[in-house]
CSV table of C-alpha atoms in Angstrom, one decimal:
chain,number,residue,atom,x,y,z
A,1,MET,CA,0.0,0.1,0.0
A,2,PRO,CA,1.6,3.3,-1.0
A,3,SER,CA,1.7,5.9,1.6
A,4,LEU,CA,-0.5,9.0,1.5
A,5,LYS,CA,2.2,11.2,0.4
A,6,ASP,CA,3.1,9.0,-2.6
A,7,VAL,CA,-0.5,9.0,-3.9
A,8,LYS,CA,-0.7,12.7,-3.4
A,9,VAL,CA,2.5,13.2,-5.5
A,10,LYS,CA,1.2,11.0,-8.2
A,11,ILE,CA,-2.1,12.8,-8.3
A,12,ASN,CA,-0.4,16.0,-8.8
A,13,GLY,CA,1.8,14.5,-11.5
A,14,VAL,CA,-1.1,13.3,-13.5
A,15,LYS,CA,-2.8,16.6,-13.0
A,16,LYS,CA,0.1,18.3,-14.6
A,17,THR,CA,0.2,15.8,-17.5
A,18,LYS,CA,-3.5,16.6,-18.0
A,19,GLN,CA,-2.7,20.3,-18.3
A,20,ILE,CA,-0.2,19.6,-21.0
A,21,THR,CA,-2.4,17.2,-23.0
A,22,LYS,CA,-5.2,19.7,-22.8
A,23,ALA,CA,-3.1,22.5,-24.0
A,24,MET,CA,-1.8,20.4,-26.8
A,25,ASN,CA,-5.3,19.5,-27.9
A,26,MET,CA,-6.2,23.2,-28.1
A,27,VAL,CA,-3.1,24.0,-30.1
A,28,ALA,CA,-3.7,21.2,-32.4
A,29,SER,CA,-7.3,22.3,-33.0
A,30,ALA,CA,-6.3,25.9,-33.8
A,31,LYS,CA,-3.6,24.5,-36.1
A,32,LEU,CA,-6.2,22.2,-37.8
A,33,ARG,CA,-8.4,25.1,-38.4
A,34,ASN,CA,-5.5,26.9,-40.1
A,35,ALA,CA,-4.6,23.8,-42.2
A,36,GLN,CA,-8.3,23.4,-43.3
A,37,ASN,CA,-8.4,27.0,-44.4
A,38,ARG,CA,-5.3,26.5,-46.5
A,39,ILE,CA,-7.1,23.5,-48.2
A,40,GLU,CA,-10.0,25.8,-48.8
A,41,ARG,CA,-7.8,28.4,-50.3
A,42,PHE,CA,-6.1,25.8,-52.5
A,43,ARG,CA,-9.3,24.4,-53.8
A,44,PRO,CA,-10.2,27.1,-56.4
A,45,TYR,CA,-6.7,26.8,-57.9
A,46,ALA,CA,-6.9,23.0,-58.0
A,47,GLU,CA,-10.4,23.0,-59.5
A,48,LYS,CA,-9.5,25.5,-62.2
A,49,PHE,CA,-6.4,23.6,-62.9
A,50,TYR,CA,-8.1,20.2,-63.4
A,51,GLU,CA,-10.6,22.0,-65.6
A,52,MET,CA,-7.9,23.5,-67.8
A,53,LEU,CA,-6.1,20.2,-68.0
A,54,GLY,CA,-9.3,18.4,-68.9
A,55,ASP,CA,-10.2,20.8,-71.7
A,56,LEU,CA,-6.6,20.4,-73.1
A,57,ALA,CA,-6.2,16.7,-72.8
A,58,ALA,CA,-9.6,16.3,-74.5
A,59,GLY,CA,-8.3,18.0,-77.6
A,60,ALA,CA,-4.8,16.6,-77.8
A,61,ASP,CA,-3.0,13.4,-78.3
A,62,PRO,CA,-1.6,12.6,-74.8
A,63,SER,CA,1.0,10.1,-75.9
A,64,VAL,CA,3.3,12.9,-77.1
A,65,HIS,CA,4.5,13.8,-73.7
A,66,PRO,CA,7.2,11.7,-71.9
A,67,LEU,CA,5.6,12.2,-68.5
A,68,LEU,CA,2.5,10.4,-69.8
A,69,GLU,CA,4.2,7.4,-71.2
A,70,THR,CA,4.4,4.2,-69.3
A,71,ARG,CA,7.9,2.7,-69.4
A,72,GLU,CA,8.1,-1.0,-70.3
A,73,GLU,CA,10.9,-1.8,-68.0
A,74,VAL,CA,10.6,-0.4,-64.5
A,75,LYS,CA,13.9,-0.6,-62.7
A,76,THR,CA,13.8,2.1,-60.1
A,77,VAL,CA,10.7,3.2,-58.1
A,78,GLY,CA,10.6,6.5,-56.3
A,79,ILE,CA,8.4,6.8,-53.2
A,80,LEU,CA,7.5,10.2,-51.8
A,81,VAL,CA,6.5,9.9,-48.2
A,82,ALA,CA,4.8,12.8,-46.5
A,83,THR,CA,4.7,12.5,-42.7
A,84,SER,CA,4.8,15.0,-39.8
A,85,ASP,CA,7.8,16.3,-37.9
A,86,ARG,CA,6.5,15.6,-34.4
A,87,GLY,CA,5.0,12.7,-32.6
A,88,LEU,CA,2.2,12.5,-30.0
A,89,CYS,CA,-0.4,12.0,-32.6
A,90,GLY,CA,-1.4,8.5,-32.2
A,91,SER,CA,-0.7,6.0,-35.0
A,92,PHE,CA,-0.9,8.6,-37.7
A,93,ASN,CA,2.8,8.5,-38.7
A,94,THR,CA,3.1,4.9,-38.1
A,95,ASN,CA,0.3,4.1,-40.5
A,96,ILE,CA,1.8,6.2,-43.2
A,97,ASN,CA,5.2,4.7,-42.7
A,98,GLN,CA,3.8,1.2,-42.8
A,99,ALA,CA,1.9,1.9,-45.9
A,100,ALA,CA,5.0,3.3,-47.6
A,101,ARG,CA,7.2,0.3,-46.4
A,102,LYS,CA,4.6,-2.2,-47.7
A,103,LEU,CA,4.8,-0.5,-51.1
A,104,ALA,CA,8.5,-0.5,-51.0
A,105,GLU,CA,8.7,-4.1,-50.0
A,106,GLU,CA,6.4,-5.1,-52.8
A,107,LYS,CA,8.5,-3.3,-55.3
A,108,LYS,CA,11.6,-4.8,-54.0
A,109,ALA,CA,10.1,-8.3,-54.2
A,110,GLU,CA,9.5,-7.6,-57.9
A,111,GLY,CA,13.2,-6.9,-58.2
A,112,LYS,CA,13.1,-3.1,-58.4
A,113,ALA,CA,15.3,-0.7,-56.7
A,114,VAL,CA,13.4,1.8,-54.4
A,115,LYS,CA,14.5,5.3,-53.7
A,116,LEU,CA,12.7,7.4,-51.0
A,117,TYR,CA,11.9,11.0,-50.8
A,118,CYS,CA,10.9,12.0,-47.3
A,119,VAL,CA,9.1,15.1,-46.1
A,120,GLY,CA,8.7,15.2,-42.3
A,121,LYS,CA,11.1,13.9,-39.7
A,122,LYS,CA,9.1,10.9,-38.7
A,123,GLY,CA,9.2,9.3,-42.0
A,124,ARG,CA,12.8,10.1,-42.5
A,125,ASP,CA,13.9,8.7,-39.3
A,126,PHE,CA,11.8,5.6,-39.8
A,127,PHE,CA,13.4,4.7,-43.1
A,128,ARG,CA,16.8,5.8,-42.1
A,129,ARG,CA,16.8,3.4,-39.1
A,130,ARG,CA,15.8,0.6,-41.5
A,131,GLY,CA,18.5,1.3,-43.9
A,132,TYR,CA,16.5,2.4,-46.9
A,133,ASP,CA,18.0,4.4,-49.8
A,134,ILE,CA,16.9,7.9,-49.1
A,135,ALA,CA,17.5,10.2,-52.0
A,136,LEU,CA,16.2,13.4,-50.4
A,137,ALA,CA,14.8,14.2,-47.0
A,138,PHE,CA,13.2,17.4,-45.6
A,139,GLY,CA,12.8,17.8,-41.9
A,140,ASP,CA,11.2,20.6,-39.9
A,141,LYS,CA,9.2,21.8,-42.9
A,142,MET,CA,5.8,20.7,-42.2
A,143,ASN,CA,5.2,23.4,-39.6
A,144,SER,CA,5.2,26.2,-42.3
A,145,PHE,CA,5.4,25.3,-45.8
A,146,ASP,CA,4.0,26.9,-49.0
A,147,PHE,CA,3.9,25.9,-52.6
A,148,SER,CA,7.6,26.3,-53.1
A,149,LEU,CA,8.3,23.1,-51.1
A,150,ALA,CA,5.9,21.1,-53.4
A,151,ASN,CA,7.6,22.9,-56.3
A,152,GLN,CA,11.0,21.8,-55.1
A,153,LEU,CA,10.0,18.2,-54.6
A,154,GLY,CA,8.3,18.3,-58.0
A,155,LEU,CA,11.3,19.5,-59.8
A,156,GLU,CA,13.4,16.9,-58.1
A,157,VAL,CA,11.3,13.9,-59.0
A,158,ILE,CA,10.5,15.1,-62.5
A,159,GLY,CA,14.1,15.7,-63.0
A,160,ALA,CA,15.1,12.3,-61.9
A,161,TYR,CA,12.3,10.8,-63.9
A,162,MET,CA,13.4,12.5,-67.1
A,163,ARG,CA,17.0,11.5,-66.5
A,164,GLY,CA,15.8,7.9,-66.2
A,165,GLU,CA,16.9,7.5,-62.7
A,166,LEU,CA,13.3,6.8,-61.7
A,167,ASP,CA,10.7,4.9,-63.8
A,168,GLU,CA,7.8,5.3,-61.4
A,169,VAL,CA,7.0,7.6,-58.7
A,170,HIS,CA,4.4,7.1,-55.9
A,171,LEU,CA,3.1,9.5,-53.3
A,172,VAL,CA,2.2,8.2,-49.8
A,173,PHE,CA,0.4,10.7,-47.6
A,174,GLY,CA,-2.2,10.9,-44.9
A,175,GLU,CA,-5.6,11.6,-46.5
A,176,PHE,CA,-7.8,13.9,-44.5
A,177,ILE,CA,-11.3,12.4,-44.7
A,178,SER,CA,-12.8,14.0,-41.7
A,179,VAL,CA,-11.6,15.3,-38.3
A,180,ALA,CA,-12.3,11.8,-37.0
A,181,ARG,CA,-10.8,9.9,-39.8
A,182,GLN,CA,-7.5,10.0,-41.6
A,183,VAL,CA,-6.1,7.2,-43.7
A,184,PRO,CA,-2.8,6.6,-45.4
A,185,ARG,CA,-3.2,6.9,-49.2
A,186,THR,CA,-0.9,5.8,-52.0
A,187,LEU,CA,-1.1,7.6,-55.3
A,188,GLY,CA,0.9,6.9,-58.4
A,189,ILE,CA,2.0,10.3,-59.7
A,190,LEU,CA,4.5,9.2,-62.5
A,191,PRO,CA,4.0,8.1,-65.2
A,192,MET,CA,0.8,10.2,-65.2
A,193,GLN,CA,-2.5,8.3,-65.9
A,194,GLY,CA,-3.8,9.9,-69.0
A,195,SER,CA,-7.1,11.9,-68.5
A,196,ALA,CA,-7.8,10.2,-65.2
A,197,GLU,CA,-9.2,13.5,-63.8
A,198,LYS,CA,-11.2,14.6,-66.9
A,199,GLY,CA,-13.7,17.3,-66.4
A,200,ASP,CA,-17.1,16.6,-67.7
A,201,ASP,CA,-17.6,17.7,-71.3
A,202,SER,CA,-21.0,19.1,-70.9
A,203,GLY,CA,-19.6,22.6,-71.0
A,204,ASN,CA,-18.6,22.1,-74.7
A,205,LYS,CA,-17.4,25.6,-75.2
A,206,ALA,CA,-16.3,27.5,-78.2
A,207,GLU,CA,-13.0,26.7,-79.8
A,208,TYR,CA,-10.1,28.1,-77.9
A,209,ILE,CA,-7.2,29.9,-79.3
A,210,TYR,CA,-4.0,28.3,-77.9
A,211,GLU,CA,-0.8,29.9,-77.4
A,212,PRO,CA,1.6,28.2,-77.8
A,213,SER,CA,0.3,25.0,-79.3
A,214,VAL,CA,-1.8,22.5,-77.5
A,215,GLU,CA,1.2,20.3,-77.0
A,216,GLY,CA,3.3,23.2,-75.9
A,217,LEU,CA,0.7,24.1,-73.2
A,218,LEU,CA,0.5,20.5,-72.1
A,219,ALA,CA,4.2,20.4,-71.7
A,220,GLU,CA,3.8,23.4,-69.4
A,221,LEU,CA,0.8,22.1,-67.6
A,222,LEU,CA,1.8,18.5,-66.9
A,223,PRO,CA,4.8,19.1,-64.6
A,224,ARG,CA,2.7,21.6,-62.7
A,225,PHE,CA,0.1,19.0,-62.3
A,226,ILE,CA,2.6,16.8,-60.4
A,227,LYS,CA,3.5,19.7,-58.2
A,228,VAL,CA,-0.2,20.3,-57.6
A,229,GLN,CA,-0.7,16.7,-56.6
A,230,ILE,CA,2.3,16.8,-54.2
A,231,TYR,CA,1.1,20.0,-52.7
A,232,ARG,CA,-2.2,18.5,-52.1
A,233,GLY,CA,-0.6,15.5,-50.4
A,234,LEU,CA,1.4,17.8,-48.2
A,235,LEU,CA,-1.6,19.9,-47.2
A,236,ASP,CA,-3.7,16.7,-46.5
A,237,THR,CA,-0.9,15.3,-44.4
A,238,SER,CA,-0.6,18.4,-42.3
A,239,CYS,CA,-4.4,18.6,-41.8
A,240,SER,CA,-4.5,14.9,-40.8
A,241,GLU,CA,-1.6,15.3,-38.5
A,242,HIS,CA,-3.3,18.0,-36.5
A,243,ALA,CA,-6.6,16.1,-36.5
A,244,ALA,CA,-4.9,12.9,-35.3
A,245,ARG,CA,-3.1,14.9,-32.6
A,246,MET,CA,-6.3,16.5,-31.5
A,247,ALA,CA,-8.0,13.0,-31.2
A,248,SER,CA,-5.1,11.4,-29.4
A,249,MET,CA,-4.6,14.3,-26.9
A,250,ASP,CA,-8.4,14.3,-26.3
A,251,ASN,CA,-8.1,10.7,-25.4
A,252,ALA,CA,-5.0,11.3,-23.2
A,253,THR,CA,-6.9,14.1,-21.3
A,254,ARG,CA,-9.8,11.7,-20.7
A,255,ASN,CA,-7.3,9.0,-19.5
A,256,CYS,CA,-5.9,11.5,-17.1
A,257,ASP,CA,-9.3,12.2,-15.6
A,258,ASP,CA,-9.9,8.5,-15.1
A,259,MET,CA,-6.5,8.1,-13.5
A,260,ILE,CA,-7.1,11.1,-11.2
A,261,GLY,CA,-10.5,9.6,-10.2
A,262,ALA,CA,-8.9,6.3,-9.4
A,263,LEU,CA,-6.0,7.8,-7.5
A,264,THR,CA,-8.2,10.1,-5.5
A,265,LEU,CA,-10.3,7.1,-4.4
A,266,GLN,CA,-7.0,5.4,-3.4
A,267,TYR,CA,-5.9,8.5,-1.5
A,268,ASN,CA,-9.2,8.8,0.4
A,269,LYS,CA,-9.2,5.1,1.3
A,270,ALA,CA,-5.6,5.4,2.5
A,271,ARG,CA,-6.5,8.5,4.5
A,272,GLN,CA,-9.4,6.8,6.2
A,273,ALA,CA,-7.3,3.7,7.0
A,274,ALA,CA,-4.8,6.0,8.6
A,275,ILE,CA,-7.5,7.7,10.6
A,276,THR,CA,-9.0,4.5,11.8
A,277,LYS,CA,-5.6,3.2,12.8
A,278,GLU,CA,-4.9,6.4,14.8
A,279,LEU,CA,-8.3,6.1,16.6
A,280,MET,CA,-7.6,2.5,17.4
A,281,ASP,CA,-4.3,3.5,18.9
A,282,ILE,CA,-5.8,6.2,21.0
A,283,VAL,CA,-8.7,3.9,22.2
A,284,GLY,CA,-6.3,1.1,22.9
A,285,GLY,CA,-4.0,3.5,24.9
A,286,ALA,CA,-6.9,4.8,26.9
A,287,GLU,CA,-8.1,1.3,27.7
A,288,ALA,CA,-4.6,0.4,28.9
A,289,LEU,CA,-4.5,3.4,31.2
A,290,LYS,CA,-7.8,2.5,32.7
A,291,GLY,CA,-6.6,-0.9,33.5
B,1,MET,CA,-17.2,50.8,-71.0
B,2,ALA,CA,-17.7,47.1,-70.9
B,3,GLN,CA,-15.6,45.4,-68.5
B,4,ILE,CA,-14.1,41.9,-68.1
B,5,ASN,CA,-13.6,40.0,-64.9
B,6,LEU,CA,-10.1,39.3,-63.8
B,7,GLU,CA,-9.3,36.6,-61.3
B,8,ILE,CA,-5.8,35.8,-60.1
B,9,VAL,CA,-5.3,32.6,-58.0
B,10,THR,CA,-2.3,30.9,-56.6
B,11,PRO,CA,-2.0,27.6,-54.7
B,12,ASP,CA,-1.9,29.6,-51.5
B,13,ARG,CA,-4.6,32.2,-51.9
B,14,LYS,CA,-6.8,34.2,-54.2
B,15,VAL,CA,-4.9,37.3,-55.0
B,16,LEU,CA,-7.5,39.3,-56.9
B,17,SER,CA,-11.0,39.1,-58.2
B,18,GLN,CA,-12.7,42.1,-59.8
B,19,PRO,CA,-14.0,43.6,-63.0
B,20,VAL,CA,-11.5,45.6,-65.1
B,21,ASP,CA,-11.3,47.5,-68.3
B,22,TYR,CA,-8.2,46.0,-69.8
B,23,VAL,CA,-5.6,43.3,-68.9
B,24,GLY,CA,-2.1,43.0,-70.3
B,25,ALA,CA,-0.3,39.8,-69.6
B,26,PRO,CA,3.2,38.5,-70.3
B,27,GLY,CA,2.4,35.5,-72.5
B,28,ILE,CA,5.1,33.0,-73.1
B,29,GLU,CA,5.2,34.1,-76.7
B,30,GLY,CA,5.0,37.8,-76.1
B,31,GLU,CA,2.7,40.1,-74.3
B,32,PHE,CA,-1.0,40.1,-75.0
B,33,GLY,CA,-3.9,42.4,-74.1
B,34,ILE,CA,-7.4,41.4,-73.3
B,35,MET,CA,-10.6,43.5,-73.3
B,36,ALA,CA,-14.2,42.7,-72.7
B,37,ASN,CA,-15.8,40.0,-74.8
B,38,HIS,CA,-12.5,38.5,-76.0
B,39,VAL,CA,-12.7,35.2,-77.8
B,40,PRO,CA,-11.9,32.1,-75.7
B,41,PHE,CA,-8.1,32.0,-75.3
B,42,LEU,CA,-5.7,29.9,-73.3
B,43,SER,CA,-2.0,30.8,-72.9
B,44,ALA,CA,1.0,29.9,-70.8
B,45,LEU,CA,2.5,32.9,-69.1
B,46,GLY,CA,6.2,33.7,-68.7
B,47,VAL,CA,7.8,35.5,-65.8
B,48,GLY,CA,6.8,39.1,-65.8
B,49,ASN,CA,4.3,41.8,-65.1
B,50,LEU,CA,0.6,41.5,-65.6
B,51,TYR,CA,-1.2,44.8,-65.6
B,52,TYR,CA,-4.8,45.8,-65.6
B,53,LYS,CA,-6.7,49.1,-66.2
B,54,GLU,CA,-9.4,50.2,-63.9
B,55,ASN,CA,-10.8,53.7,-63.6
B,56,GLY,CA,-8.1,55.1,-65.9
B,57,LYS,CA,-5.3,53.8,-63.7
B,58,TYR,CA,-2.9,51.0,-64.2
B,59,PHE,CA,-2.4,48.3,-61.6
B,60,TYR,CA,0.6,45.9,-61.7
B,61,VAL,CA,0.9,42.3,-60.5
B,62,PHE,CA,4.0,40.3,-60.7
B,63,VAL,CA,3.4,36.7,-61.9
B,64,ALA,CA,5.6,33.7,-62.5
B,65,GLY,CA,4.8,30.2,-63.8
B,66,GLY,CA,1.2,30.6,-64.7
B,67,PHE,CA,-1.6,30.3,-67.3
B,68,ALA,CA,-4.3,32.6,-68.4
B,69,GLU,CA,-7.6,31.5,-69.6
B,70,VAL,CA,-10.1,33.7,-71.2
B,71,SER,CA,-13.7,32.5,-71.5
B,72,ASN,CA,-17.2,33.8,-70.9
B,73,ASN,CA,-15.9,37.3,-70.4
B,74,LYS,CA,-13.6,36.3,-67.6
B,75,VAL,CA,-9.8,36.1,-67.4
B,76,THR,CA,-8.6,33.4,-64.9
B,77,VAL,CA,-4.8,33.5,-64.2
B,78,LEU,CA,-3.4,30.5,-62.4
B,79,ALA,CA,0.1,31.3,-61.3
B,80,GLU,CA,2.5,29.6,-58.9
B,81,VAL,CA,3.5,33.0,-57.6
B,82,ALA,CA,1.5,36.2,-57.9
B,83,GLU,CA,2.2,39.4,-55.9
B,84,LYS,CA,0.5,42.8,-56.3
B,85,ALA,CA,3.0,45.6,-56.6
B,86,ALA,CA,2.4,46.8,-53.0
B,87,GLU,CA,3.1,43.3,-51.6
B,88,ILE,CA,6.5,43.1,-53.3
B,89,ASP,CA,9.5,43.0,-51.0
B,90,VAL,CA,11.8,45.3,-52.9
B,91,GLU,CA,14.7,44.8,-50.5
B,92,ARG,CA,14.5,41.0,-50.9
B,93,ALA,CA,14.3,41.4,-54.7
B,94,ARG,CA,17.4,43.6,-54.8
B,95,ARG,CA,19.4,41.1,-52.6
B,96,SER,CA,18.2,38.2,-54.8
B,97,GLN,CA,19.3,40.1,-57.9
B,98,GLU,CA,22.8,40.7,-56.4
B,99,ARG,CA,23.0,37.1,-55.4
B,100,ALA,CA,22.0,35.9,-58.8
B,101,GLU,CA,24.5,38.2,-60.6
B,102,GLU,CA,27.3,37.0,-58.3
B,103,ARG,CA,26.4,33.3,-59.0
B,104,MET,CA,26.4,34.0,-62.7
B,105,ARG,CA,29.9,35.5,-62.6
B,106,GLN,CA,31.2,32.4,-60.8
B,107,GLN,CA,29.2,29.6,-62.1
B,108,LYS,CA,30.4,28.0,-65.3
B,109,GLU,CA,28.1,25.0,-65.0
B,110,LYS,CA,25.1,25.2,-67.3
B,111,LEU,CA,22.4,24.1,-64.8
B,112,ASP,CA,23.4,26.6,-62.1
B,113,PHE,CA,23.9,29.3,-64.6
B,114,ALA,CA,20.3,28.8,-65.8
B,115,ARG,CA,19.0,28.8,-62.3
B,116,ALA,CA,20.7,32.1,-61.5
B,117,GLN,CA,19.5,33.5,-64.7
B,118,ALA,CA,15.9,32.6,-63.8
B,119,ALA,CA,16.3,34.1,-60.4
B,120,LEU,CA,17.8,37.2,-61.9
B,121,GLN,CA,14.8,37.5,-64.2
B,122,ARG,CA,12.4,37.2,-61.4
B,123,SER,CA,14.0,39.7,-59.1
B,124,MET,CA,14.3,42.2,-61.9
B,125,ALA,CA,10.7,41.7,-63.0
B,126,ARG,CA,9.6,42.2,-59.3
B,127,MET,CA,11.5,45.5,-59.2
B,128,ARG,CA,10.1,46.6,-62.5
B,129,CYS,CA,6.7,45.8,-61.3
B,130,ARG,CA,7.1,48.0,-58.2
B,131,SER,CA,8.5,50.9,-60.1
B,132,SER,CA,5.8,50.8,-62.8
B,133,ALA,CA,3.2,50.9,-60.0
B,134,GLU,CA,5.0,53.6,-58.3
B,135,SER,CA,5.1,55.9,-61.4
B,136,ALA,CA,1.5,55.0,-62.1
B,137,GLY,CA,0.6,56.0,-58.4
B,138,THR,CA,-1.1,52.6,-57.7
B,139,CYS,CA,1.3,51.2,-55.3
B,140,ALA,CA,-0.8,51.6,-52.2
B,141,LEU,CA,-3.2,48.7,-51.4
């Protein structure tokens, strides 16, 4: 039976932990709101972009561009993993890392080499510990990034792809479905699946004047599309991270409450036992004096 | 005078959305001008200054890496970077210009040279944008 003082110390400790988890929960919810706003702001750009690309791809032969062409022999696979920089967000990072590792192992089993591009410390550390070939890693970026990060990553993978160092590129990120649900998602970004995201043709507008040619425009648009996809993955990951942290901190706070309840009960029991014992001693002493 | 809607969006925000009298944009094959009821048109944009006229005044916006689409009396500009003249950090542009020039002097390698050249182009366009806006008196937000 722990002494009264021990229990008291423990209760205070748990209370302090609770303060921290509660504060983290609130910080995460504020950051989540921020991240959601960014997705909202990104949406008009993305939608317009898909529309433009759809219009163009409808009127052009997509096989002309090297980014669209599926290579017959795939030797090296690039995997872009977007995770968070910090932990304490439940199984969020683990899930993404496992999904990426599974993909990497599958590709390796097929006899292909795997190169990793990691954003976020958690993914980088995970794969570094396991001795994977990491081509590029960014840490401490997830807290504040803008399109230039996606731009940099995009240029990197497109460059490697065009040089033939990569024959396939996949993106693994935490898709944000709702505040309560985030799942790891794997997306093949290179070679591009032709007209996968085609806008509906109902708008059948008048003929456009293209400058430069349709092919020239596609050559400009396609690399950007890769960056748009990467940016979306990054935004989703950061949103998911904060949502996951919110949920896990909420859980932690509740667990703290439970622990405090149990410990207080224990404390009261111990206190009562001590009082009873003291009374017994006094009564016993008085009896002895009488005799 | 008939107006045309101009909308400029980047991945991070919506920079501008308003009716204007005239839009001049730095197309990849040379500058082009758009007025109300233009035919549908789609063009890639180079690095440079987009300007629009409203109430007899010219306003300037720096754009890089973008596209312009004209349809239904609306100009939509999608750009990776777009900054209104008043938002441009002139000091930063100047530093970046100096850095780029320095690198161009030192670098003999093709790739780095091209990068420095692109950076130089961007910083000079930014400063040009700012000074045009200042002389047009539309630099305030």
